[in-house]
Amino acid sequence: MVSAAIMGYGTVGAGVFKVLTMNREVITGRVGEEIRVKYVLDLREFPGDPVMEVLTHDFNDILNDPEVKIVVETMGGLRPSYEFTRKALLAGKSVCTSNKELVAEHGVELREIAKEKNVNYLFEASCGGGIPIIHVLDSALTADEIDGVAGILNGTTNYILTQMMDEGQEFADALKDAQDLGYAERHPEADIEGWDACRKIAILSSLAYGKHISYKNVYTEGITNIDAVDMSYAKALKMKIRLLAASGRTEEGVWAMVAPMLVDRDNMLYHVNGVLNAVSVHGNAVGDTLFYGSGAGSLPTASAVAGDVISAARHLSRTLASDWKAEEMELMPLDDVRHAFFVRFAGTEEEAKAAFGEITPVCLPSLSGEFGFVTGVMTEKAFEEAASEKVIKRIRIA
């Protein structure tokens, strides 16, 4: 029997407890022995809940119990999750987490501790909820040289943009609906400003390219500036606007960014709607791949965490190999990243051509005082140098 503990009995923690309980027989068959949840740590009481039989309010009960070999961290945030995780790893216990903030901030250090102690720090659920993208990058595609990762990694923003596109809602109304439905927090800045997706693409890119990429160095732009006129232009272009978290490896170096981008029908991410998430990975051997599913929610996320628990149980006292090195990767300057751009412009077509060269105009008959156009592929710096006060807005094209 392998004893485990869960720290945090919120949405995800309760889901992990449920998955490990309701699928006990299946999990036992796959591991070769039973995984028993011996403790659940939370400050609250849960009268009538089966968790009361294993509930503790003291982290030291978990830390000092030699039978506990695996700890699940689903508290979220950095405090006290970092301290508890670090102590658990130093005590020779594997840790499985859904906490992307902690992985992005301290993942390198925690993985190094796990390696020193011959245990594992696993975080499948930190990016994409129930989508098994971490395993793909860390194991399944290790024979490939990955040269591109792009994803819809935040269900809240994808729901908002889908409602704006399909239902004609304004941003504020779509956000309110998302909050009413439980898809968005009361304070949704981490989602709508792109910070959540930023942490996730930093983690995925570190795995894809083999060196640590700090989320603090990833250019990040949210969706609060997207409006109904942008959506009308997108429809005219037969495209959709999505908040993409993307990175790529080029001859000039590696880049990473989070920003609203236009995607066309040939892009697999065009077809990902509502609160669903998807990650596209391009490898030099496998080509284009897409991993698609529920990016949040109690059971989908818990399923990914429980999968890590099974991996940890199968590899007690042995650290799983990984290509994510502690050495920090220097990203190429944003100025050198290349895209085509969609531009809303308050001048004439001749003025636009004089500034940007060959363009493809996009006009909305119902709109006066501006028109839209698509540029050729150019660097961010070249765009900024060509832009003037007549540029109303620009949206990158994926």
mmCIF file of C-alpha atoms in Angstrom:
data_model
loop_
_atom_site.group_PDB
_atom_site.id
_atom_site.type_symbol
_atom_site.label_atom_id
_atom_site.label_comp_id
_atom_site.label_asym_id
_atom_site.label_seq_id
_atom_site.Cartn_x
_atom_site.Cartn_y
_atom_site.Cartn_z
ATOM 1 C CA MET A 1 0.000 0.000 0.000
ATOM 2 C CA VAL A 2 1.183 3.511 -0.882
ATOM 3 C CA SER A 3 0.025 6.289 1.449
ATOM 4 C CA ALA A 4 -0.693 9.735 0.058
ATOM 5 C CA ALA A 5 -1.798 13.093 1.434
ATOM 6 C CA ILE A 6 -3.745 15.943 -0.161
ATOM 7 C CA MET A 7 -3.026 19.540 0.822
ATOM 8 C CA GLY A 8 -6.060 21.724 0.110
ATOM 9 C CA TYR A 9 -9.639 20.486 -0.113
ATOM 10 C CA GLY A 10 -10.996 23.000 -2.585
ATOM 11 C CA THR A 11 -12.369 22.277 -6.060
ATOM 12 C CA VAL A 12 -9.332 20.386 -7.326
ATOM 13 C CA GLY A 13 -8.313 18.757 -4.029
ATOM 14 C CA ALA A 14 -11.817 17.418 -3.505
ATOM 15 C CA GLY A 15 -11.758 16.159 -7.089
ATOM 16 C CA VAL A 16 -8.497 14.289 -6.511
ATOM 17 C CA PHE A 17 -9.920 12.698 -3.362
ATOM 18 C CA LYS A 18 -12.985 11.616 -5.335
ATOM 19 C CA VAL A 19 -11.009 10.215 -8.277
ATOM 20 C CA LEU A 20 -8.624 8.244 -6.052
ATOM 21 C CA THR A 21 -11.602 6.895 -4.099
ATOM 22 C CA MET A 22 -14.078 6.065 -6.859
ATOM 23 C CA ASN A 23 -11.407 4.577 -9.158
ATOM 24 C CA ARG A 24 -9.538 2.743 -6.396
ATOM 25 C CA GLU A 25 -9.770 -0.706 -7.996
ATOM 26 C CA VAL A 26 -8.669 0.474 -11.439
ATOM 27 C CA ILE A 27 -5.787 2.484 -9.963
ATOM 28 C CA THR A 28 -4.688 -0.464 -7.792
ATOM 29 C CA GLY A 29 -4.554 -2.653 -10.874
ATOM 30 C CA ARG A 30 -2.430 -0.136 -12.749
ATOM 31 C CA VAL A 31 -0.022 0.585 -9.907
ATOM 32 C CA GLY A 32 0.180 -2.941 -8.540
ATOM 33 C CA GLU A 33 -0.777 -1.855 -5.033
ATOM 34 C CA GLU A 34 -3.417 0.313 -3.415
ATOM 35 C CA ILE A 35 -3.005 4.087 -3.078
ATOM 36 C CA ARG A 36 -4.588 5.207 0.179
ATOM 37 C CA VAL A 37 -5.286 8.833 1.060
ATOM 38 C CA LYS A 38 -4.128 8.940 4.666
ATOM 39 C CA TYR A 39 -4.465 12.695 5.249
ATOM 40 C CA VAL A 40 -6.262 15.675 3.771
ATOM 41 C CA LEU A 41 -4.961 19.022 5.017
ATOM 42 C CA ASP A 42 -7.322 21.972 5.267
ATOM 43 C CA LEU A 43 -8.102 24.659 7.830
ATOM 44 C CA ARG A 44 -11.849 24.131 7.461
ATOM 45 C CA GLU A 45 -14.229 21.467 8.707
ATOM 46 C CA PHE A 46 -16.474 19.481 6.351
ATOM 47 C CA PRO A 47 -19.339 18.007 8.413
ATOM 48 C CA GLY A 48 -20.906 14.964 6.775
ATOM 49 C CA ASP A 49 -18.142 14.643 4.157
ATOM 50 C CA PRO A 50 -16.191 11.342 4.091
ATOM 51 C CA VAL A 51 -13.019 13.439 4.130
ATOM 52 C CA MET A 52 -13.581 14.048 7.864
ATOM 53 C CA GLU A 53 -12.144 10.593 8.550
ATOM 54 C CA VAL A 54 -8.719 11.686 7.266
ATOM 55 C CA LEU A 55 -8.870 15.459 7.804
ATOM 56 C CA THR A 56 -5.989 17.192 9.561
ATOM 57 C CA HIS A 57 -5.260 20.844 10.261
ATOM 58 C CA ASP A 58 -1.538 20.328 10.883
ATOM 59 C CA PHE A 59 0.946 20.004 8.008
ATOM 60 C CA ASN A 60 3.415 18.333 10.376
ATOM 61 C CA ASP A 61 1.148 15.277 10.521
ATOM 62 C CA ILE A 62 1.954 14.756 6.844
ATOM 63 C CA LEU A 63 5.585 15.856 6.967
ATOM 64 C CA ASN A 64 6.556 13.643 9.884
ATOM 65 C CA ASP A 65 4.709 10.490 8.809
ATOM 66 C CA PRO A 66 7.200 8.145 7.076
ATOM 67 C CA GLU A 67 4.339 6.160 5.528
ATOM 68 C CA VAL A 68 3.311 9.141 3.361
ATOM 69 C CA LYS A 69 5.253 8.800 0.133
ATOM 70 C CA ILE A 70 3.219 11.115 -2.128
ATOM 71 C CA VAL A 71 1.834 14.575 -1.371
ATOM 72 C CA VAL A 72 -0.759 16.302 -3.573
ATOM 73 C CA GLU A 73 -0.569 20.100 -3.465
ATOM 74 C CA THR A 74 -3.815 21.743 -4.563
ATOM 75 C CA MET A 75 -3.787 24.805 -2.309
ATOM 76 C CA GLY A 76 -2.817 27.236 -5.067
ATOM 77 C CA GLY A 77 -0.802 30.423 -4.749
ATOM 78 C CA LEU A 78 2.717 30.664 -3.361
ATOM 79 C CA ARG A 79 2.165 30.762 0.388
ATOM 80 C CA PRO A 80 2.211 28.350 2.136
ATOM 81 C CA SER A 81 2.308 25.997 -0.864
ATOM 82 C CA TYR A 82 5.977 26.721 -1.632
ATOM 83 C CA GLU A 83 7.137 26.140 1.936
ATOM 84 C CA PHE A 84 5.072 22.964 2.327
ATOM 85 C CA THR A 85 6.144 21.577 -1.053
ATOM 86 C CA ARG A 86 9.810 22.270 -0.409
ATOM 87 C CA LYS A 87 9.700 20.601 3.010
ATOM 88 C CA ALA A 88 7.852 17.583 1.628
ATOM 89 C CA LEU A 89 10.437 17.085 -1.135
ATOM 90 C CA LEU A 90 13.333 17.498 1.298
ATOM 91 C CA ALA A 91 11.696 14.819 3.460
ATOM 92 C CA GLY A 92 11.826 12.413 0.505
ATOM 93 C CA LYS A 93 8.186 12.616 -0.532
ATOM 94 C CA SER A 94 7.081 13.074 -4.151
ATOM 95 C CA VAL A 95 4.780 16.030 -4.793
ATOM 96 C CA CYS A 96 2.059 16.279 -7.466
ATOM 97 C CA THR A 97 0.494 19.680 -8.101
ATOM 98 C CA SER A 98 -1.960 21.666 -10.216
ATOM 99 C CA ASN A 99 -0.410 24.968 -9.103
ATOM 100 C CA LYS A 100 0.912 26.733 -12.233
ATOM 101 C CA GLU A 101 1.870 29.830 -10.235
ATOM 102 C CA LEU A 102 4.166 27.792 -8.021
ATOM 103 C CA VAL A 103 5.623 25.795 -10.922
ATOM 104 C CA ALA A 104 6.315 28.956 -12.932
ATOM 105 C CA GLU A 105 7.912 30.743 -9.960
ATOM 106 C CA HIS A 106 9.820 27.953 -8.221
ATOM 107 C CA GLY A 107 9.571 24.909 -10.492
ATOM 108 C CA VAL A 108 13.290 24.784 -11.332
ATOM 109 C CA GLU A 109 14.309 24.792 -7.676
ATOM 110 C CA LEU A 110 11.687 22.235 -6.674
ATOM 111 C CA ARG A 111 12.615 19.888 -9.517
ATOM 112 C CA GLU A 112 16.270 20.109 -8.474
ATOM 113 C CA ILE A 113 15.380 19.187 -4.886
ATOM 114 C CA ALA A 114 13.280 16.275 -6.120
ATOM 115 C CA LYS A 115 16.200 15.039 -8.215
ATOM 116 C CA GLU A 116 18.595 15.272 -5.257
ATOM 117 C CA LYS A 117 16.178 13.269 -3.090
ATOM 118 C CA ASN A 118 15.345 10.658 -5.782
ATOM 119 C CA VAL A 119 11.667 11.595 -5.772
ATOM 120 C CA ASN A 120 9.430 13.438 -8.229
ATOM 121 C CA TYR A 121 7.867 16.869 -8.587
ATOM 122 C CA LEU A 122 5.036 16.402 -11.099
ATOM 123 C CA PHE A 123 2.692 19.058 -12.464
ATOM 124 C CA GLU A 124 0.638 17.706 -15.364
ATOM 125 C CA ALA A 125 -2.470 19.623 -14.262
ATOM 126 C CA SER A 126 -0.697 22.988 -14.148
ATOM 127 C CA CYS A 127 -1.157 23.623 -17.882
ATOM 128 C CA GLY A 128 -4.357 22.764 -19.695
ATOM 129 C CA GLY A 129 -6.270 21.080 -16.873
ATOM 130 C CA GLY A 130 -7.117 17.581 -18.041
ATOM 131 C CA ILE A 131 -5.080 17.804 -21.269
ATOM 132 C CA PRO A 132 -1.968 15.592 -20.887
ATOM 133 C CA ILE A 133 0.356 18.125 -22.512
ATOM 134 C CA ILE A 134 3.174 17.995 -19.927
ATOM 135 C CA HIS A 135 3.670 14.264 -20.490
ATOM 136 C CA VAL A 136 3.662 14.851 -24.239
ATOM 137 C CA LEU A 137 6.479 17.401 -24.071
ATOM 138 C CA ASP A 138 8.439 15.688 -21.301
ATOM 139 C CA SER A 139 8.200 12.151 -22.654
ATOM 140 C CA ALA A 140 6.141 11.320 -25.730
ATOM 141 C CA LEU A 141 7.781 13.824 -28.117
ATOM 142 C CA THR A 142 11.322 13.707 -26.770
ATOM 143 C CA ALA A 143 12.569 12.187 -30.053
ATOM 144 C CA ASP A 144 11.515 15.372 -31.853
ATOM 145 C CA GLU A 145 13.057 18.807 -31.942
ATOM 146 C CA ILE A 146 10.122 20.994 -30.992
ATOM 147 C CA ASP A 147 10.072 24.262 -32.896
ATOM 148 C CA GLY A 148 6.640 25.630 -32.016
ATOM 149 C CA VAL A 149 4.043 25.572 -29.252
ATOM 150 C CA ALA A 150 0.794 27.522 -29.402
ATOM 151 C CA GLY A 151 -2.254 27.176 -27.243
ATOM 152 C CA ILE A 152 -5.561 28.414 -25.983
ATOM 153 C CA LEU A 153 -4.656 27.963 -22.340
ATOM 154 C CA ASN A 154 -7.320 29.949 -20.531
ATOM 155 C CA GLY A 155 -10.971 28.911 -20.672
ATOM 156 C CA THR A 156 -12.275 32.215 -19.284
ATOM 157 C CA THR A 157 -10.845 34.333 -22.079
ATOM 158 C CA ASN A 158 -11.791 31.786 -24.719
ATOM 159 C CA TYR A 159 -15.387 31.822 -23.489
ATOM 160 C CA ILE A 160 -15.483 35.635 -23.569
ATOM 161 C CA LEU A 161 -14.038 35.843 -27.094
ATOM 162 C CA THR A 162 -16.384 33.094 -28.316
ATOM 163 C CA GLN A 163 -19.407 34.969 -26.964
ATOM 164 C CA MET A 164 -18.235 38.207 -28.548
ATOM 165 C CA MET A 165 -17.715 36.482 -31.891
ATOM 166 C CA ASP A 166 -20.755 34.197 -32.011
ATOM 167 C CA GLU A 167 -23.316 36.141 -29.974
ATOM 168 C CA GLY A 168 -22.242 39.702 -30.727
ATOM 169 C CA GLN A 169 -21.714 40.539 -27.065
ATOM 170 C CA GLU A 170 -19.546 43.390 -25.874
ATOM 171 C CA PHE A 171 -16.555 42.491 -23.705
ATOM 172 C CA ALA A 172 -18.121 43.652 -20.426
ATOM 173 C CA ASP A 173 -21.314 41.646 -21.016
ATOM 174 C CA ALA A 174 -19.423 38.498 -21.972
ATOM 175 C CA LEU A 175 -17.246 38.843 -18.879
ATOM 176 C CA LYS A 176 -20.296 39.216 -16.644
ATOM 177 C CA ASP A 177 -21.846 36.094 -18.173
ATOM 178 C CA ALA A 178 -18.595 34.207 -17.559
ATOM 179 C CA GLN A 179 -18.651 35.293 -13.922
ATOM 180 C CA ASP A 180 -22.308 34.365 -13.505
ATOM 181 C CA LEU A 181 -21.589 30.896 -14.922
ATOM 182 C CA GLY A 182 -18.569 30.391 -12.683
ATOM 183 C CA TYR A 183 -16.046 30.516 -15.538
ATOM 184 C CA ALA A 184 -14.475 33.766 -14.322
ATOM 185 C CA GLU A 185 -13.438 34.920 -10.883
ATOM 186 C CA ARG A 186 -14.867 38.002 -9.219
ATOM 187 C CA HIS A 187 -11.450 39.583 -9.806
ATOM 188 C CA PRO A 188 -10.562 38.171 -13.241
ATOM 189 C CA GLU A 189 -7.392 40.132 -13.967
ATOM 190 C CA ALA A 190 -5.140 37.054 -14.034
ATOM 191 C CA ASP A 191 -7.267 35.652 -16.854
ATOM 192 C CA ILE A 192 -8.243 38.670 -18.948
ATOM 193 C CA GLU A 193 -4.838 40.367 -18.714
ATOM 194 C CA GLY A 194 -3.129 37.174 -19.884
ATOM 195 C CA TRP A 195 -1.085 36.457 -16.740
ATOM 196 C CA ASP A 196 -2.480 32.938 -16.294
ATOM 197 C CA ALA A 197 -1.675 31.986 -19.888
ATOM 198 C CA CYS A 198 1.756 33.606 -19.545
ATOM 199 C CA ARG A 199 2.774 31.279 -16.726
ATOM 200 C CA LYS A 200 1.535 28.266 -18.641
ATOM 201 C CA ILE A 201 3.387 29.038 -21.880
ATOM 202 C CA ALA A 202 6.565 29.641 -19.874
ATOM 203 C CA ILE A 203 6.252 26.154 -18.365
ATOM 204 C CA LEU A 204 5.429 24.474 -21.670
ATOM 205 C CA SER A 205 8.203 26.302 -23.517
ATOM 206 C CA SER A 206 10.769 25.352 -20.867
ATOM 207 C CA LEU A 207 9.870 21.707 -21.443
ATOM 208 C CA ALA A 208 9.782 22.095 -25.225
ATOM 209 C CA TYR A 209 13.150 23.825 -25.612
ATOM 210 C CA GLY A 210 15.034 22.310 -22.670
ATOM 211 C CA LYS A 211 16.022 25.427 -20.715
ATOM 212 C CA HIS A 212 14.184 27.472 -18.126
ATOM 213 C CA ILE A 213 12.070 30.303 -19.524
ATOM 214 C CA SER A 214 10.952 32.776 -16.880
ATOM 215 C CA TYR A 215 7.358 33.935 -17.230
ATOM 216 C CA LYS A 216 8.616 37.388 -16.245
ATOM 217 C CA ASN A 217 10.387 37.646 -19.618
ATOM 218 C CA VAL A 218 7.348 36.660 -21.718
ATOM 219 C CA TYR A 219 5.608 39.546 -23.474
ATOM 220 C CA THR A 220 1.978 39.492 -22.314
ATOM 221 C CA GLU A 221 -1.070 41.322 -23.645
ATOM 222 C CA GLY A 222 -4.653 40.635 -22.533
ATOM 223 C CA ILE A 223 -8.049 40.883 -24.225
ATOM 224 C CA THR A 224 -9.536 43.939 -22.503
ATOM 225 C CA ASN A 225 -8.927 46.073 -25.607
ATOM 226 C CA ILE A 226 -10.839 43.770 -27.986
ATOM 227 C CA ASP A 227 -14.227 45.163 -29.060
ATOM 228 C CA ALA A 228 -17.183 44.421 -31.329
ATOM 229 C CA VAL A 229 -15.612 46.252 -34.290
ATOM 230 C CA ASP A 230 -12.585 43.944 -34.088
ATOM 231 C CA MET A 231 -14.947 40.987 -34.220
ATOM 232 C CA SER A 232 -16.673 42.402 -37.310
ATOM 233 C CA TYR A 233 -13.343 42.686 -39.078
ATOM 234 C CA ALA A 234 -12.461 39.144 -38.006
ATOM 235 C CA LYS A 235 -15.673 37.860 -39.586
ATOM 236 C CA ALA A 236 -14.891 39.752 -42.786
ATOM 237 C CA LEU A 237 -11.497 38.075 -42.835
ATOM 238 C CA LYS A 238 -13.110 34.677 -42.113
ATOM 239 C CA MET A 239 -10.947 34.467 -39.019
ATOM 240 C CA LYS A 240 -11.432 34.340 -35.250
ATOM 241 C CA ILE A 241 -9.686 36.243 -32.460
ATOM 242 C CA ARG A 242 -8.199 34.040 -29.775
ATOM 243 C CA LEU A 243 -5.910 34.759 -26.831
ATOM 244 C CA LEU A 244 -2.929 32.678 -27.862
ATOM 245 C CA ALA A 245 0.011 31.718 -25.706
ATOM 246 C CA ALA A 246 2.717 30.874 -28.201
ATOM 247 C CA SER A 247 6.428 30.315 -28.582
ATOM 248 C CA GLY A 248 8.756 29.281 -31.344
ATOM 249 C CA ARG A 249 12.318 28.281 -32.089
ATOM 250 C CA THR A 250 13.904 30.060 -35.058
ATOM 251 C CA GLU A 251 17.422 30.477 -36.429
ATOM 252 C CA GLU A 252 17.562 33.799 -34.562
ATOM 253 C CA GLY A 253 16.538 32.262 -31.232
ATOM 254 C CA VAL A 254 13.491 31.384 -29.158
ATOM 255 C CA TRP A 255 10.564 33.773 -28.673
ATOM 256 C CA ALA A 256 7.458 33.575 -26.497
ATOM 257 C CA MET A 257 4.392 35.767 -26.082
ATOM 258 C CA VAL A 258 0.765 35.935 -25.012
ATOM 259 C CA ALA A 259 -1.537 38.156 -27.066
ATOM 260 C CA PRO A 260 -4.868 38.249 -28.901
ATOM 261 C CA MET A 261 -4.267 36.862 -32.388
ATOM 262 C CA LEU A 262 -6.302 36.235 -35.497
ATOM 263 C CA VAL A 263 -6.433 32.603 -36.605
ATOM 264 C CA ASP A 264 -7.885 31.281 -39.868
ATOM 265 C CA ARG A 265 -9.762 28.069 -40.621
ATOM 266 C CA ASP A 266 -6.558 26.221 -41.496
ATOM 267 C CA ASN A 267 -5.276 26.768 -37.961
ATOM 268 C CA MET A 268 -6.474 23.961 -35.691
ATOM 269 C CA LEU A 269 -7.040 26.430 -32.844
ATOM 270 C CA TYR A 270 -9.724 28.205 -34.911
ATOM 271 C CA HIS A 271 -12.142 25.420 -34.018
ATOM 272 C CA VAL A 272 -11.643 25.565 -30.226
ATOM 273 C CA ASN A 273 -14.618 27.385 -28.698
ATOM 274 C CA GLY A 274 -16.098 28.191 -25.301
ATOM 275 C CA VAL A 275 -14.205 27.179 -22.177
ATOM 276 C CA LEU A 276 -12.256 24.418 -23.910
ATOM 277 C CA ASN A 277 -8.463 24.527 -24.179
ATOM 278 C CA ALA A 278 -6.103 23.199 -26.808
ATOM 279 C CA VAL A 279 -2.363 23.104 -27.423
ATOM 280 C CA SER A 280 -0.739 22.754 -30.823
ATOM 281 C CA VAL A 281 2.816 21.416 -30.913
ATOM 282 C CA HIS A 282 5.029 21.240 -33.998
ATOM 283 C CA GLY A 283 7.976 18.870 -34.083
ATOM 284 C CA ASN A 284 10.508 18.390 -36.859
ATOM 285 C CA ALA A 285 9.572 14.711 -37.187
ATOM 286 C CA VAL A 286 5.951 14.433 -36.060
ATOM 287 C CA GLY A 287 4.787 17.665 -37.726
ATOM 288 C CA ASP A 288 1.639 19.328 -36.374
ATOM 289 C CA THR A 289 -0.185 17.811 -33.409
ATOM 290 C CA LEU A 290 -3.164 19.042 -31.378
ATOM 291 C CA PHE A 291 -4.108 18.226 -27.796
ATOM 292 C CA TYR A 292 -7.643 19.286 -26.930
ATOM 293 C CA GLY A 293 -9.960 19.042 -23.967
ATOM 294 C CA SER A 294 -11.247 20.550 -20.773
ATOM 295 C CA GLY A 295 -8.794 23.081 -19.409
ATOM 296 C CA ALA A 296 -10.336 23.405 -15.960
ATOM 297 C CA GLY A 297 -12.955 21.975 -13.634
ATOM 298 C CA SER A 298 -12.820 19.681 -10.657
ATOM 299 C CA LEU A 299 -12.704 16.214 -12.230
ATOM 300 C CA PRO A 300 -10.759 16.939 -15.448
ATOM 301 C CA THR A 301 -8.003 18.685 -13.494
ATOM 302 C CA ALA A 302 -8.176 16.066 -10.742
ATOM 303 C CA SER A 303 -7.769 13.341 -13.361
ATOM 304 C CA ALA A 304 -4.455 14.875 -14.436
ATOM 305 C CA VAL A 305 -3.283 15.183 -10.821
ATOM 306 C CA ALA A 306 -4.312 11.601 -10.079
ATOM 307 C CA GLY A 307 -2.377 10.481 -13.155
ATOM 308 C CA ASP A 308 0.719 12.079 -11.648
ATOM 309 C CA VAL A 309 0.021 10.306 -8.353
ATOM 310 C CA ILE A 310 0.002 7.002 -10.225
ATOM 311 C CA SER A 311 3.298 7.890 -11.964
ATOM 312 C CA ALA A 312 4.855 8.807 -8.617
ATOM 313 C CA ALA A 313 3.630 5.540 -7.080
ATOM 314 C CA ARG A 314 5.113 3.560 -9.957
ATOM 315 C CA HIS A 315 8.462 5.311 -9.537
ATOM 316 C CA LEU A 316 9.028 5.514 -5.792
ATOM 317 C CA SER A 317 12.641 6.460 -5.005
ATOM 318 C CA ARG A 318 13.368 7.096 -8.706
ATOM 319 C CA THR A 319 13.214 10.483 -10.415
ATOM 320 C CA LEU A 320 11.653 10.518 -13.861
ATOM 321 C CA ALA A 321 13.932 11.936 -16.536
ATOM 322 C CA SER A 322 13.251 15.410 -17.908
ATOM 323 C CA ASP A 323 14.911 17.744 -20.398
ATOM 324 C CA TRP A 324 14.009 20.953 -18.507
ATOM 325 C CA LYS A 325 17.402 22.257 -17.403
ATOM 326 C CA ALA A 326 17.865 24.892 -14.706
ATOM 327 C CA GLU A 327 19.905 27.100 -17.060
ATOM 328 C CA GLU A 328 17.848 30.136 -18.062
ATOM 329 C CA MET A 329 17.141 30.663 -21.749
ATOM 330 C CA GLU A 330 17.516 34.183 -23.050
ATOM 331 C CA LEU A 331 14.577 34.985 -25.304
ATOM 332 C CA MET A 332 15.167 36.854 -28.531
ATOM 333 C CA PRO A 333 14.097 40.517 -28.366
ATOM 334 C CA LEU A 334 10.424 41.151 -29.055
ATOM 335 C CA ASP A 335 11.523 43.624 -31.743
ATOM 336 C CA ASP A 336 12.823 40.709 -33.833
ATOM 337 C CA VAL A 337 9.700 38.514 -33.664
ATOM 338 C CA ARG A 338 7.893 38.325 -37.008
ATOM 339 C CA HIS A 339 4.142 38.333 -37.724
ATOM 340 C CA ALA A 340 1.663 39.642 -40.218
ATOM 341 C CA PHE A 341 -0.578 42.242 -38.599
ATOM 342 C CA PHE A 342 -4.182 43.279 -38.998
ATOM 343 C CA VAL A 343 -4.449 47.054 -38.648
ATOM 344 C CA ARG A 344 -7.380 49.391 -38.106
ATOM 345 C CA PHE A 345 -6.404 52.657 -39.751
ATOM 346 C CA ALA A 346 -7.873 56.159 -39.684
ATOM 347 C CA GLY A 347 -6.060 57.396 -42.795
ATOM 348 C CA THR A 348 -6.275 56.668 -46.509
ATOM 349 C CA GLU A 349 -5.215 53.531 -48.343
ATOM 350 C CA GLU A 350 -2.397 55.490 -49.968
ATOM 351 C CA GLU A 351 -1.097 56.561 -46.561
ATOM 352 C CA ALA A 352 -1.242 52.970 -45.339
ATOM 353 C CA LYS A 353 0.707 51.729 -48.353
ATOM 354 C CA ALA A 354 3.282 54.470 -47.943
ATOM 355 C CA ALA A 355 3.880 53.367 -44.363
ATOM 356 C CA PHE A 356 3.515 49.576 -44.565
ATOM 357 C CA GLY A 357 4.176 48.668 -48.199
ATOM 358 C CA GLU A 358 1.895 46.127 -49.854
ATOM 359 C CA ILE A 359 -1.313 45.649 -47.877
ATOM 360 C CA THR A 360 -4.580 43.760 -48.255
ATOM 361 C CA PRO A 361 -7.474 46.144 -47.502
ATOM 362 C CA VAL A 362 -10.475 44.991 -45.459
ATOM 363 C CA CYS A 363 -13.426 47.360 -45.526
ATOM 364 C CA LEU A 364 -16.635 47.312 -43.498
ATOM 365 C CA PRO A 365 -19.331 49.217 -45.447
ATOM 366 C CA SER A 366 -21.149 50.068 -42.221
ATOM 367 C CA LEU A 367 -18.077 51.752 -40.734
ATOM 368 C CA SER A 368 -16.892 55.253 -41.617
ATOM 369 C CA GLY A 369 -13.718 57.042 -40.637
ATOM 370 C CA GLU A 370 -11.481 53.987 -40.776
ATOM 371 C CA PHE A 371 -10.648 50.870 -42.722
ATOM 372 C CA GLY A 372 -8.704 47.739 -42.013
ATOM 373 C CA PHE A 373 -5.825 46.055 -43.760
ATOM 374 C CA VAL A 374 -3.447 43.128 -43.410
ATOM 375 C CA THR A 375 0.290 43.695 -43.673
ATOM 376 C CA GLY A 376 2.892 41.320 -44.970
ATOM 377 C CA VAL A 377 5.065 39.436 -42.483
ATOM 378 C CA MET A 378 7.289 41.908 -40.684
ATOM 379 C CA THR A 379 9.151 42.312 -37.414
ATOM 380 C CA GLU A 380 7.585 43.950 -34.395
ATOM 381 C CA LYS A 381 10.185 46.701 -34.668
ATOM 382 C CA ALA A 382 9.389 47.362 -38.333
ATOM 383 C CA PHE A 383 5.698 47.615 -37.462
ATOM 384 C CA GLU A 384 6.336 50.092 -34.665
ATOM 385 C CA GLU A 385 8.534 52.200 -36.938
ATOM 386 C CA ALA A 386 5.841 52.265 -39.639
ATOM 387 C CA ALA A 387 2.963 52.968 -37.249
ATOM 388 C CA SER A 388 1.618 56.466 -36.734
ATOM 389 C CA GLU A 389 -1.164 58.161 -34.808
ATOM 390 C CA LYS A 390 -3.512 56.997 -37.566
ATOM 391 C CA VAL A 391 -3.155 53.373 -36.432
ATOM 392 C CA ILE A 392 -6.224 52.765 -34.249
ATOM 393 C CA LYS A 393 -5.319 49.212 -33.292
ATOM 394 C CA ARG A 394 -3.232 46.258 -34.403
ATOM 395 C CA ILE A 395 -3.852 42.550 -33.871
ATOM 396 C CA ARG A 396 -1.233 39.974 -34.727
ATOM 397 C CA ILE A 397 -2.026 37.139 -37.136
ATOM 398 C CA ALA A 398 -0.963 33.668 -36.024
#
